[in-house]
Tab-separated table of C-alpha atoms in Angstrom:
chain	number	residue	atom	x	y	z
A	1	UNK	CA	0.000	0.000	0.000
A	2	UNK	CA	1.036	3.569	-0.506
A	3	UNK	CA	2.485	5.470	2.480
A	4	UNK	CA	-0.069	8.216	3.359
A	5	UNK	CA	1.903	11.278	4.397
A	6	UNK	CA	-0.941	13.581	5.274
A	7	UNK	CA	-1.916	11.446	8.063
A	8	UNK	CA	1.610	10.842	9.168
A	9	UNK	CA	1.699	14.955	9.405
A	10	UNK	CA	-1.368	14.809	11.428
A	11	UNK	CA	0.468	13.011	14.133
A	12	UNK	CA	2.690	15.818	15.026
A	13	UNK	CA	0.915	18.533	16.538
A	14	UNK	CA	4.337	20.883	16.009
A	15	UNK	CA	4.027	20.487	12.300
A	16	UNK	CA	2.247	23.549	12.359
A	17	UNK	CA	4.443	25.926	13.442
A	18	UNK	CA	5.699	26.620	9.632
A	19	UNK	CA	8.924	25.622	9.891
A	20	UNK	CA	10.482	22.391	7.688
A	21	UNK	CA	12.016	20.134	9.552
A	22	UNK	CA	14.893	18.622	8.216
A	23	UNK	CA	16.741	17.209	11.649
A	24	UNK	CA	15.393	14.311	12.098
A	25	UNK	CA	19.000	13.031	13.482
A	26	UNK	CA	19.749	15.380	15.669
A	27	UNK	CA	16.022	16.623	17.550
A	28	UNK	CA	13.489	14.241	15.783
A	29	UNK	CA	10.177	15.789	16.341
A	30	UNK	CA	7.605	14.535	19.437
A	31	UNK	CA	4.790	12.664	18.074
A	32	UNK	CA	1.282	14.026	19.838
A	33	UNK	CA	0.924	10.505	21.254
A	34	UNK	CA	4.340	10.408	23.141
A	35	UNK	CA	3.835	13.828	24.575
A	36	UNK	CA	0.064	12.822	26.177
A	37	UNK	CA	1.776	9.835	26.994
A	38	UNK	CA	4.795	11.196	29.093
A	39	UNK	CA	2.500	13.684	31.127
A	40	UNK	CA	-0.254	11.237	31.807
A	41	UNK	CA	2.886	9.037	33.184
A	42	UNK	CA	4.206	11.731	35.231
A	43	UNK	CA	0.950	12.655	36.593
A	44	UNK	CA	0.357	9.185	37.827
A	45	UNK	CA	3.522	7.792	38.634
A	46	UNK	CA	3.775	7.864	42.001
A	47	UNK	CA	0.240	6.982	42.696
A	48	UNK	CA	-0.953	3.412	44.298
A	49	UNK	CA	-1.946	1.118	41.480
A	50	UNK	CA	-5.843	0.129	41.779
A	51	UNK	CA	-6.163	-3.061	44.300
A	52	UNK	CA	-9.214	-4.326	41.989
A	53	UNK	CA	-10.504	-7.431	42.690
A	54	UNK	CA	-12.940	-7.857	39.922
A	55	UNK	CA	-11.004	-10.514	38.444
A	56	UNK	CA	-12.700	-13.095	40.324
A	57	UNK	CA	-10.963	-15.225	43.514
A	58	UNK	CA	-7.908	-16.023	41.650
A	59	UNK	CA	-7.884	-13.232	39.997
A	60	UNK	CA	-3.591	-11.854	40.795
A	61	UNK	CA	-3.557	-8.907	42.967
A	62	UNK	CA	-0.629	-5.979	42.697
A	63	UNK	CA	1.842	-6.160	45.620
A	64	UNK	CA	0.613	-3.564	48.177
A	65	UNK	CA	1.849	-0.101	47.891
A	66	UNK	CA	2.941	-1.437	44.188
A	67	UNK	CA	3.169	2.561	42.170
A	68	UNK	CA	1.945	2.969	38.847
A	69	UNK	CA	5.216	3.904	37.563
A	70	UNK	CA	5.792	0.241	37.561
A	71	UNK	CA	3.446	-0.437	34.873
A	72	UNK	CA	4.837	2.026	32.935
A	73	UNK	CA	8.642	0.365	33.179
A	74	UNK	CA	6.839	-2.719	32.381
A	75	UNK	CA	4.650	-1.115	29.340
A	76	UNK	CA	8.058	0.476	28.348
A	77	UNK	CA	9.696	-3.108	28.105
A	78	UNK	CA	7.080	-5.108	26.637
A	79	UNK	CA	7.038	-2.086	23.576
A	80	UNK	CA	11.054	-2.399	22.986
A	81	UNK	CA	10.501	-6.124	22.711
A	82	UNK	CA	7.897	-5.251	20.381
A	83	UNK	CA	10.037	-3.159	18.412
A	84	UNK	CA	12.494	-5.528	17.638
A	85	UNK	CA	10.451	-8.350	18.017
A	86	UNK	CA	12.015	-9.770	20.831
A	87	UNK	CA	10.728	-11.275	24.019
A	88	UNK	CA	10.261	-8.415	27.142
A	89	UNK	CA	12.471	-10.991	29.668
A	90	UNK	CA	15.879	-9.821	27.218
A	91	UNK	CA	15.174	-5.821	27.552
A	92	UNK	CA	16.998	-3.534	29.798
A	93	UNK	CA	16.301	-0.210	30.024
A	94	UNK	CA	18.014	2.612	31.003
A	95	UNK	CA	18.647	6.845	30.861
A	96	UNK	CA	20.845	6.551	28.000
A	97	UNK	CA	23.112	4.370	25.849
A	98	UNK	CA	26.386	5.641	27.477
A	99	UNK	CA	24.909	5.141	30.541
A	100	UNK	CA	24.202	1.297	29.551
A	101	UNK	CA	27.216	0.732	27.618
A	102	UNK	CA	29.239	1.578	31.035
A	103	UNK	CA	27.406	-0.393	32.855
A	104	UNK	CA	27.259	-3.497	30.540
A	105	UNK	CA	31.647	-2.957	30.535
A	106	UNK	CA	31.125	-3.176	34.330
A	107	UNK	CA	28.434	-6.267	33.920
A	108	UNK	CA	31.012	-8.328	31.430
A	109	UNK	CA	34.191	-7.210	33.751
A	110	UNK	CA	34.678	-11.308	34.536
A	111	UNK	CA	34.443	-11.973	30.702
A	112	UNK	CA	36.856	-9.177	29.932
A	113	UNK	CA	40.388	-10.263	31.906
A	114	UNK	CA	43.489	-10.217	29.544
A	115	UNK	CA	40.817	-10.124	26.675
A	116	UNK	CA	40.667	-7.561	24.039
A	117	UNK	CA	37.326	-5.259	22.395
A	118	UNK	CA	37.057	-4.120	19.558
A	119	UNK	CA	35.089	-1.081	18.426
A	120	UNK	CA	34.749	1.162	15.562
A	121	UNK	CA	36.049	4.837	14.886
A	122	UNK	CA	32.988	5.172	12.643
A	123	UNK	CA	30.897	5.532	15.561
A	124	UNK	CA	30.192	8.342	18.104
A	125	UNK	CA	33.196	9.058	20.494
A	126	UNK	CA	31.137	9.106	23.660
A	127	UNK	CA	29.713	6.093	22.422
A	128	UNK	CA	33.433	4.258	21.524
A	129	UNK	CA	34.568	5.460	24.973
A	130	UNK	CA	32.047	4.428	27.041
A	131	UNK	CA	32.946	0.612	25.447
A	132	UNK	CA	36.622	1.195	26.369
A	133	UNK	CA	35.904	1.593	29.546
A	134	UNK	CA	38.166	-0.250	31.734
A	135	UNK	CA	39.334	-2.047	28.680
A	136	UNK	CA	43.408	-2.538	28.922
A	137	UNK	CA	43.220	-3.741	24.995
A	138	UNK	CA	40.969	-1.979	22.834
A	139	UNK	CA	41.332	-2.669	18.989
A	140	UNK	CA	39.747	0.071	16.641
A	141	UNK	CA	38.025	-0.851	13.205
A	142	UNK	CA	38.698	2.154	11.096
A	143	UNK	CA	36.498	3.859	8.389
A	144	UNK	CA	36.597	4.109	4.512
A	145	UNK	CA	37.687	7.858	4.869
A	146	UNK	CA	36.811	8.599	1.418
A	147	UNK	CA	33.181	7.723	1.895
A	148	UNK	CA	32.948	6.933	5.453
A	149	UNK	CA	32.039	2.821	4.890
A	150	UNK	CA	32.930	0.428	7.543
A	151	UNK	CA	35.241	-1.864	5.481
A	152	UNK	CA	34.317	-5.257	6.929
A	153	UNK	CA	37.256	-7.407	5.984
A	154	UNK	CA	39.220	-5.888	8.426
A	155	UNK	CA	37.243	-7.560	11.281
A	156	UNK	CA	39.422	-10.457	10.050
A	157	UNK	CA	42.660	-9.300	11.556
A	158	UNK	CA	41.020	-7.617	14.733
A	159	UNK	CA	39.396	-10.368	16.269
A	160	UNK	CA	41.369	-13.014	17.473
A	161	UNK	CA	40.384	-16.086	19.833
A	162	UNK	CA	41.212	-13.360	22.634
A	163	UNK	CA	37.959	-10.676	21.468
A	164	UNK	CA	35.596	-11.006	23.923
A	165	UNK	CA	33.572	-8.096	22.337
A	166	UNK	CA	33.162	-6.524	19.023
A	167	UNK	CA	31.060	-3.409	19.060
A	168	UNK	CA	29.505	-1.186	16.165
A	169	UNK	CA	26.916	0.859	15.090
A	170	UNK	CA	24.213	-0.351	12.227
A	171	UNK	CA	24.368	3.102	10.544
A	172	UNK	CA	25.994	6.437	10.891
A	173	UNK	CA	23.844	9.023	12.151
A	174	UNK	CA	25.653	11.874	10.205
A	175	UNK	CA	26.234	10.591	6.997
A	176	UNK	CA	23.635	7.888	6.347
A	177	UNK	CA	26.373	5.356	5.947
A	178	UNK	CA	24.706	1.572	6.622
A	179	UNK	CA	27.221	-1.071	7.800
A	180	UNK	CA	27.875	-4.500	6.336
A	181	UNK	CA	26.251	-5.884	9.809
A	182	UNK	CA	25.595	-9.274	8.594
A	183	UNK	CA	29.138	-9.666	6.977
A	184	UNK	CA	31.001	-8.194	9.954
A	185	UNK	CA	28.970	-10.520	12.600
A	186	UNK	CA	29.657	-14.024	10.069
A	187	UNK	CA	33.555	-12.915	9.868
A	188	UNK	CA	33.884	-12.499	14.262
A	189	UNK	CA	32.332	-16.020	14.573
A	190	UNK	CA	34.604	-17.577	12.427
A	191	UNK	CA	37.265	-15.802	14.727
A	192	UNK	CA	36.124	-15.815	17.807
A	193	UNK	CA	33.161	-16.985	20.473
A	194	UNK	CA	33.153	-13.034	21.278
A	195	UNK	CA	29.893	-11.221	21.760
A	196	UNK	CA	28.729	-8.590	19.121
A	197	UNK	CA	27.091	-5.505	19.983
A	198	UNK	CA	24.939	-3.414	17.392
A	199	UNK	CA	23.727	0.314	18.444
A	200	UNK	CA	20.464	0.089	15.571
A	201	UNK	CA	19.550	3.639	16.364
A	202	UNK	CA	19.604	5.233	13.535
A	203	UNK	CA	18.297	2.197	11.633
A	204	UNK	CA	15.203	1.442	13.645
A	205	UNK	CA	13.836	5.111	12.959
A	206	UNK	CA	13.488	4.559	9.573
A	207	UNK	CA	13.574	0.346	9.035
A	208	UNK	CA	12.112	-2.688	10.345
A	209	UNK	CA	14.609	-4.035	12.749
A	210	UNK	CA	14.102	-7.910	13.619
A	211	UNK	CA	16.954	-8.795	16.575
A	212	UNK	CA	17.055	-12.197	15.568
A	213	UNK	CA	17.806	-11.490	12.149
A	214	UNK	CA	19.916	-9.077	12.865
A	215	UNK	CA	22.352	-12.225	14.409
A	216	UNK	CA	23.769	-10.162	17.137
A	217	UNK	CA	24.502	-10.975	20.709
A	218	UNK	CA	23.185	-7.369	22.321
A	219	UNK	CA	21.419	-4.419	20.058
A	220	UNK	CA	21.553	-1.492	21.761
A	221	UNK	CA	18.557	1.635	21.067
A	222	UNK	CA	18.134	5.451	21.857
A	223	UNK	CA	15.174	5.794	22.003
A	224	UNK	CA	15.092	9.575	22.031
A	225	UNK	CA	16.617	8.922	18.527
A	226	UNK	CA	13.508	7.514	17.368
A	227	UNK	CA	11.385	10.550	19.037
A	228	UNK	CA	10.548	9.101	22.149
A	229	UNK	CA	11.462	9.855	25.844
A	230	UNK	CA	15.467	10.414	26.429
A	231	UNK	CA	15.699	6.915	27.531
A	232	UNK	CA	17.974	4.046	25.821
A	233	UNK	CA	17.519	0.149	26.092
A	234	UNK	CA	19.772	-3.062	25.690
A	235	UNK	CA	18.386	-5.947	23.953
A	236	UNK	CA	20.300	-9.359	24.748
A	237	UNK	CA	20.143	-12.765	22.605
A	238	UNK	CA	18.462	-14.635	24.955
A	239	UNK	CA	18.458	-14.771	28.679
A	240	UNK	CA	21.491	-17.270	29.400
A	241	UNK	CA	23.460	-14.317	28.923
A	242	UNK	CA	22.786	-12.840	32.092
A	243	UNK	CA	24.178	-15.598	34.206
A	244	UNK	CA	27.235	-14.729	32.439
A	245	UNK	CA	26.908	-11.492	33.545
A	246	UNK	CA	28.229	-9.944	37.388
A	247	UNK	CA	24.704	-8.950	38.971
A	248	UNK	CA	23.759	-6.030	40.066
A	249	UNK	CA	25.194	-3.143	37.668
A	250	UNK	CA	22.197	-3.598	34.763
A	251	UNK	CA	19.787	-2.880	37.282
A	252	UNK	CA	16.690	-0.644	36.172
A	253	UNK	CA	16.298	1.151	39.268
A	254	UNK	CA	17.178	4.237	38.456
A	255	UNK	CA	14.967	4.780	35.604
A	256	UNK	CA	12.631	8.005	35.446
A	257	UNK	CA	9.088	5.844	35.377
A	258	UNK	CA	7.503	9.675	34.079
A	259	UNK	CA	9.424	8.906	30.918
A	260	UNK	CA	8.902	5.133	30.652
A	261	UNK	CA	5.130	5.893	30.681
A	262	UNK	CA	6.325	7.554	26.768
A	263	UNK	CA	7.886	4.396	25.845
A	264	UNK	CA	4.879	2.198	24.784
A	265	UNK	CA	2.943	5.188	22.908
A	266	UNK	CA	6.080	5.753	21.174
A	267	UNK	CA	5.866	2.496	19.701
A	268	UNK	CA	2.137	2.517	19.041
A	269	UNK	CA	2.968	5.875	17.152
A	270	UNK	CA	5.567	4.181	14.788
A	271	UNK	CA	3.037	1.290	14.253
A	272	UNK	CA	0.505	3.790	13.002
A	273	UNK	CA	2.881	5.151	10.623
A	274	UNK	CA	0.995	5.884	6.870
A	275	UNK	CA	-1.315	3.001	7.822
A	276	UNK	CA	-3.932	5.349	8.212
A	277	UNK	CA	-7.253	3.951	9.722
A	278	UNK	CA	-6.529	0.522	7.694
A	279	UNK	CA	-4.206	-0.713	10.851
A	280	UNK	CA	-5.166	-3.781	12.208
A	281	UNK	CA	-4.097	-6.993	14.151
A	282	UNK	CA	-1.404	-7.099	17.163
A	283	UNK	CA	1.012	-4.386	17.691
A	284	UNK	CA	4.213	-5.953	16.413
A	285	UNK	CA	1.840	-6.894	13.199
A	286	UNK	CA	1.100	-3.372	12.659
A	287	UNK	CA	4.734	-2.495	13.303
A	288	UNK	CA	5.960	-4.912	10.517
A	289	UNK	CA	3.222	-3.343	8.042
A	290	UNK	CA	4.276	0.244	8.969
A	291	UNK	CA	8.319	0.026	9.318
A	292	UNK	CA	8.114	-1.802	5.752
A	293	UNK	CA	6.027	0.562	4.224
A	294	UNK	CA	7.816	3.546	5.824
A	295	UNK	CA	11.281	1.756	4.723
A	296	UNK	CA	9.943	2.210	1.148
A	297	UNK	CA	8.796	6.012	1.117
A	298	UNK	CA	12.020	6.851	2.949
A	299	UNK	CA	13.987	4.844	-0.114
A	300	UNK	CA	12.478	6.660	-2.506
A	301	UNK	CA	12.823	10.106	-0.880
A	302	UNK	CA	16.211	9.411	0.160
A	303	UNK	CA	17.520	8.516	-3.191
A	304	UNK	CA	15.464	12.101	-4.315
A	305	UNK	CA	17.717	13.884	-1.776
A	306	UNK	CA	20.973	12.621	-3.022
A	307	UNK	CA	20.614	13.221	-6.769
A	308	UNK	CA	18.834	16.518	-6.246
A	309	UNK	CA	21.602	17.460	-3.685
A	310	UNK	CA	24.630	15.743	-6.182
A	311	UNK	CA	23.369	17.725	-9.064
A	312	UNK	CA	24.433	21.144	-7.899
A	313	UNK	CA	28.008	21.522	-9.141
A	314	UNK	CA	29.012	23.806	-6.122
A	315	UNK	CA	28.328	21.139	-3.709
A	316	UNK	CA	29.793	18.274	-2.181
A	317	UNK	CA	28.320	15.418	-0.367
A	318	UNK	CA	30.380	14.165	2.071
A	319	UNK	CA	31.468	10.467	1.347
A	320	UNK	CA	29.464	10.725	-1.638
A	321	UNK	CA	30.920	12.995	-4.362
A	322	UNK	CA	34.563	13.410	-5.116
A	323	UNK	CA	36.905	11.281	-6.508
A	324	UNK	CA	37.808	9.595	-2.854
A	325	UNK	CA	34.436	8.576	-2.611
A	326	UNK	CA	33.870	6.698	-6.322
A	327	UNK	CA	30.936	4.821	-6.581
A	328	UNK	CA	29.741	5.425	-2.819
A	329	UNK	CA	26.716	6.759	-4.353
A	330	UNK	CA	25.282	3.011	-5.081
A	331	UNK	CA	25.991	2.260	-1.688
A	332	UNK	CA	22.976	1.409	0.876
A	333	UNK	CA	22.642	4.671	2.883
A	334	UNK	CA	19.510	6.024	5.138
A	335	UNK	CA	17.620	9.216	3.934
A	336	UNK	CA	20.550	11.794	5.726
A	337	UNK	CA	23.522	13.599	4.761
A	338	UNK	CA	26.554	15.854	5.240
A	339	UNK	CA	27.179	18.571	2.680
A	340	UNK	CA	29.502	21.349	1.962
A	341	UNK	CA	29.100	24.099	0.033
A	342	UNK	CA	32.517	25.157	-2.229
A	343	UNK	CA	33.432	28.628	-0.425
A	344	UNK	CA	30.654	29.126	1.615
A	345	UNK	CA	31.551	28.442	5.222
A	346	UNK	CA	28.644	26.092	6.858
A	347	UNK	CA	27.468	28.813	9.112
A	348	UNK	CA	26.634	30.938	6.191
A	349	UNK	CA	24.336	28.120	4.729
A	350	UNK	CA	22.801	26.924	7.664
A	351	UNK	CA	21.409	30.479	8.492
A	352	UNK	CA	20.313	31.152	5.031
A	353	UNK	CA	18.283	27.487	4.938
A	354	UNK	CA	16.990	28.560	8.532
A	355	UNK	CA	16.134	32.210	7.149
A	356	UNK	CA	14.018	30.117	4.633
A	357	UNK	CA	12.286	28.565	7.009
A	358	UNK	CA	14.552	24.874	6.906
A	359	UNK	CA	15.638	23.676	10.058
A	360	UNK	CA	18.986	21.923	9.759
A	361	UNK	CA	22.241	21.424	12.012
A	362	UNK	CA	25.589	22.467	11.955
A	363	UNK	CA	27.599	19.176	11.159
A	364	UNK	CA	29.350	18.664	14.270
A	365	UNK	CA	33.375	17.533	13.719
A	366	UNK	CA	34.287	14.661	14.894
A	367	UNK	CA	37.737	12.842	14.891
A	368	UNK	CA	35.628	10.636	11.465
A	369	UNK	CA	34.075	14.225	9.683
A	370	UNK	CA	37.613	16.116	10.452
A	371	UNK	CA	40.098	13.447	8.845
A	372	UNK	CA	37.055	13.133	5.844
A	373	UNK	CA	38.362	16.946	5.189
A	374	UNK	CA	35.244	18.697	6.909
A	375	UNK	CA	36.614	21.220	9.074
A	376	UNK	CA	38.957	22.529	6.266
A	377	UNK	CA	36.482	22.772	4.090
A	378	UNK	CA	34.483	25.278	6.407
A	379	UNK	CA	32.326	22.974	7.985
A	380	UNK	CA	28.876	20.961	6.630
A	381	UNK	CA	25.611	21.437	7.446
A	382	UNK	CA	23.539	18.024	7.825
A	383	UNK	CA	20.299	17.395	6.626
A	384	UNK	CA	18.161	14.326	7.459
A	385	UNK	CA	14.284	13.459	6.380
A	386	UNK	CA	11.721	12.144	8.584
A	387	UNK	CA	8.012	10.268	7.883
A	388	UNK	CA	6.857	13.499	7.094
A	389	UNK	CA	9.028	14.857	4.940
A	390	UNK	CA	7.835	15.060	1.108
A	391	UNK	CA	9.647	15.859	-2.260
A	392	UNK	CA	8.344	19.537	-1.844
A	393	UNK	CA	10.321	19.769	1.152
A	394	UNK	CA	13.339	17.844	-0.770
A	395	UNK	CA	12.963	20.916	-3.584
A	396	UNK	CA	13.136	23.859	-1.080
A	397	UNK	CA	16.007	22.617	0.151
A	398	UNK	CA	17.759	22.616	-2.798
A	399	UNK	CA	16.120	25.805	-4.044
A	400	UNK	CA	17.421	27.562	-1.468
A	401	UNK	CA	21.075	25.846	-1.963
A	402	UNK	CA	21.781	26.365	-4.894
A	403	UNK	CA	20.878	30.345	-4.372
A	404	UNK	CA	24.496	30.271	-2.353
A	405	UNK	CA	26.602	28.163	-5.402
C-alpha cells in the first residue's frame, strides 16, 4: 500500500508551526501521542496502582503499595521487545546508551580479563569510549575515509580467539552510511566466540529491525533517537546471557518511570505510521506493516535527496561525491547527509536554509568528519528526512542551496 503522508503529518501537533524540519537526526520531532503519553505518566507515577478485585478469587492482585510507575517500566519493556520483536524478559532499560554501555563494561568485567574489544572509529566518540571503559586492549576498526564505509574485511585481523567483544553501530547518524552488519557478525564467529554488539539507532527510525535477524549478541537503542522519551535500552540474545553477567550493575532502578510511561505510545505511534485507519491486528503486526512501508517512502525520498543534492556543481556530499568517494553513491545509505558548500563556510548556509524557514544542524566535527576533510572545508551542514518529509520539502532545500553556489 502507498504510504499516506498527510496522516503521518497529522500526528505531530508541532508540524504547524511553519517551519520544515529537516533534523530528524539530531532533535526528531515529538509525536502528539508520546507527549500525552509522558505527562499522563508523570501525573500518575507515584500513585498506588488500583487493588481491583474484579477478576474473580484467583484473579492476581498488585503487591501492596505497588506505584503505577511500575506499569509504565513494564509497558516500556514489553514495547522495545515489540520493536524488535524480541521477548520483554531480554530488555533492559536505562537513561541513556552511554549510561548502559558503562554499565554493561562493568556487567562483562569477569568476561573481559586479559581479553581484548574491539570497536569502531565510525561511531560516536562518547559512544566508543564508554565501550573502552576499563578495557586494557581496545582494537579500533577504522572507516573508509573517502566515503565513510565500515570496510568489513578488516574484522578479520582484529578479532582473534582473545575478542571477547566486538562493538559497532548499524548506521551512521551523520552521513547515512549503513554497515555490512551481517558480513562483519559471520567474519567475528569464524574468529572468535566473542559477543557482538549493534547500536540500531539510527536504523530502527526509519527500518524494520528484527533482533534475531539481525544475528547479534546485544542491540543497543536510543530511544530519544527515534522521538521518544530520552531513555535508551539493551536488547540481549536470549536470557542465558545474564548468568554470564556480574549482577547487580544492569539494574533498572534508576529509571525516570515519568518517561517510561512515553515508551509504549512511542511504539504505538511508529506502528501507526501511513497506515492510516486501515491498521489492524497485534502491535508488532502493525509495526511490521508500517516500518516496511515507511522503509519504502524513505527509499524513494532518500535517493530524491541525493541526486537533487549531487546535481548542484558547487556542492559536495560528504562520502558521496569526489573522486575519494567513487561509486559510494550506489551504496545502501539512510535518507541523511553531510554537505559542503565550495566557499561558503557552513554557518553561512545553515542560516540562510533557517532564514528560509529549513531547520537543519551544523555538522558537528568529529575525529571521522575532520580526517574526511570537513573542518577545512568550512564545515557541513547536515540534513536528514523524517516520515513526514515530502519531495516539496526535498525541492526547497535545494532551491534555497543552490541560491548560495
Amino acid at each position: 500500500m502507498s504510504f499516506d503522508v498527510p496522516s503521518v503529518r497529522g500526528l505531530y501537533t508541532g508540524l504547524s508551526d511553519g517551519w520544515t524540519y529537516l533534523n530528524a537526526h539530531d532533535t526528531p520531532q515529538i509525536a502528539e501521542r508520546v507527549s500525552a503519553g509522558v505527562a499522563r505518566a508523570f501525573r500518575t507515577a507515584a500513585a498506588v496502582a488500583p487493588q481491583d478485585m474484579d477478576g474473580g478469587h484467583h484473579a492476581q492482585r498488585p503487591a501492596p503499595g505497588r506505584l503505577e510507575g511500575a506499569a509504565f517500566t513494564d509497558a516500556a519493556r514489553i514495547a522495545v521487545a515489540d520493536l524488535l520483536s524480541v521477548s520483554a524478559d531480554r530488555v533492559i532499560l536505562g537513561p541513556n546508551l552511554p549510561a548502559l554501555y558503562q554499565a554493561l563494561m562493568r556487567a562483562m568485567k569477569p568476561l573481559l580479563k586479559k581479553s581484548s574489544v574491539v570497536l569502531s572509529r565510525v561511531d560516536d566518540p562518547e559512544l566508543a569510549q564508554s565501550l573502552a571503559f576499563g578495557c586494557a586492549d581496545v582494537r579500533w576498526a577504522q572507516p573508509d575515509l573517502g566515503t565513510g564505509e565500515l570496510p568489513a574485511f578488516q574484522f578479520r585481523e582484529l578479532v582473534d580467539g582473545s575478542t571477547r567483544l566486538v562493538a559497532f553501530s548499524a548506521a551512521h547518524d551523520l552521513l547515512g552510511t549503513v554497515a555490512p552488519v551481517g558480513d562483519i557478525i559471520d567474519l567475528v564467529r569464524s574468529r572468535s566466540r566473542a559477543w557482538t554488539l549493534v547500536d540500531v539507532s539510527a536504523l530502527a527510525s526509519v527500518r524494520p529491525v528484527n533482533f534475531d535477524e539481525l544475528g547479534a549478541h546485544i542491540a543497543g537503542v536510543d530511544l530519544g533517537a527515534l522521538g521518544g522519551p530520552q531513555m535508551a535500552a539493551l536488547v540481549l540474545r536470549d536470557t542465558a546471557m545474564f548468568n554470564r553477567l556480574e549482577p547487580g550493575h544492569l539494574s533498572e532502578r534508576y529509571l525516570s518511570a515519568g518517561l517510561a510511561g512515553g515508551v509504549g505510545p512511542l511504539v504505538d505511534h511508529m506502528a501507526a505510521l501511513g497506515l492510516g485507519g486501515d491498521a489492524r491486528g497485534s502491535r508488532r503486526n502493525r509495526l511490521a506493516e508500517s516500518m516496511a512501508n515507511l522503509a519504502a517512502y524513505m527509499e524513494r525520498l532518500g535517493d530524491e535527496l541525493f541526486l537533487l543534492m549531487g546535481s548542484l556543481p558547487a556542492v559536495h556530499i560528504v562520502g558521496v561525491t569526489g573522486e575519494a568517494a567513487a561509486g559510494a553513491a550506489m551504496a545502501d545509505r539512510l535518507p541523511r547527509l553531510s554537505f559542503v558548500v565550495s566557499g561558503v563556510p557552513a554557518e553561512t548556509v545553515h542560516q540562510r536554509l533557517f532564514d528560509n524557514g529549513l531547520v537543519t544542524t551544523l555538522t558537528p566535527v568529529t575525529p571521522l568528519l575532520e580526517e574526511m576533510g570537513v573542518a577545512e572545508a568550512g564545515g557541513a551542514v547536515t540534513v536528514s528526512l523524517s516520515p513526514f518529509n515530502t519531495s516539496q520539502d526535498i525541492e526547497n532545500l535545494v532551491r534555497v542551496v543552490a541560491s548560495l553556489a
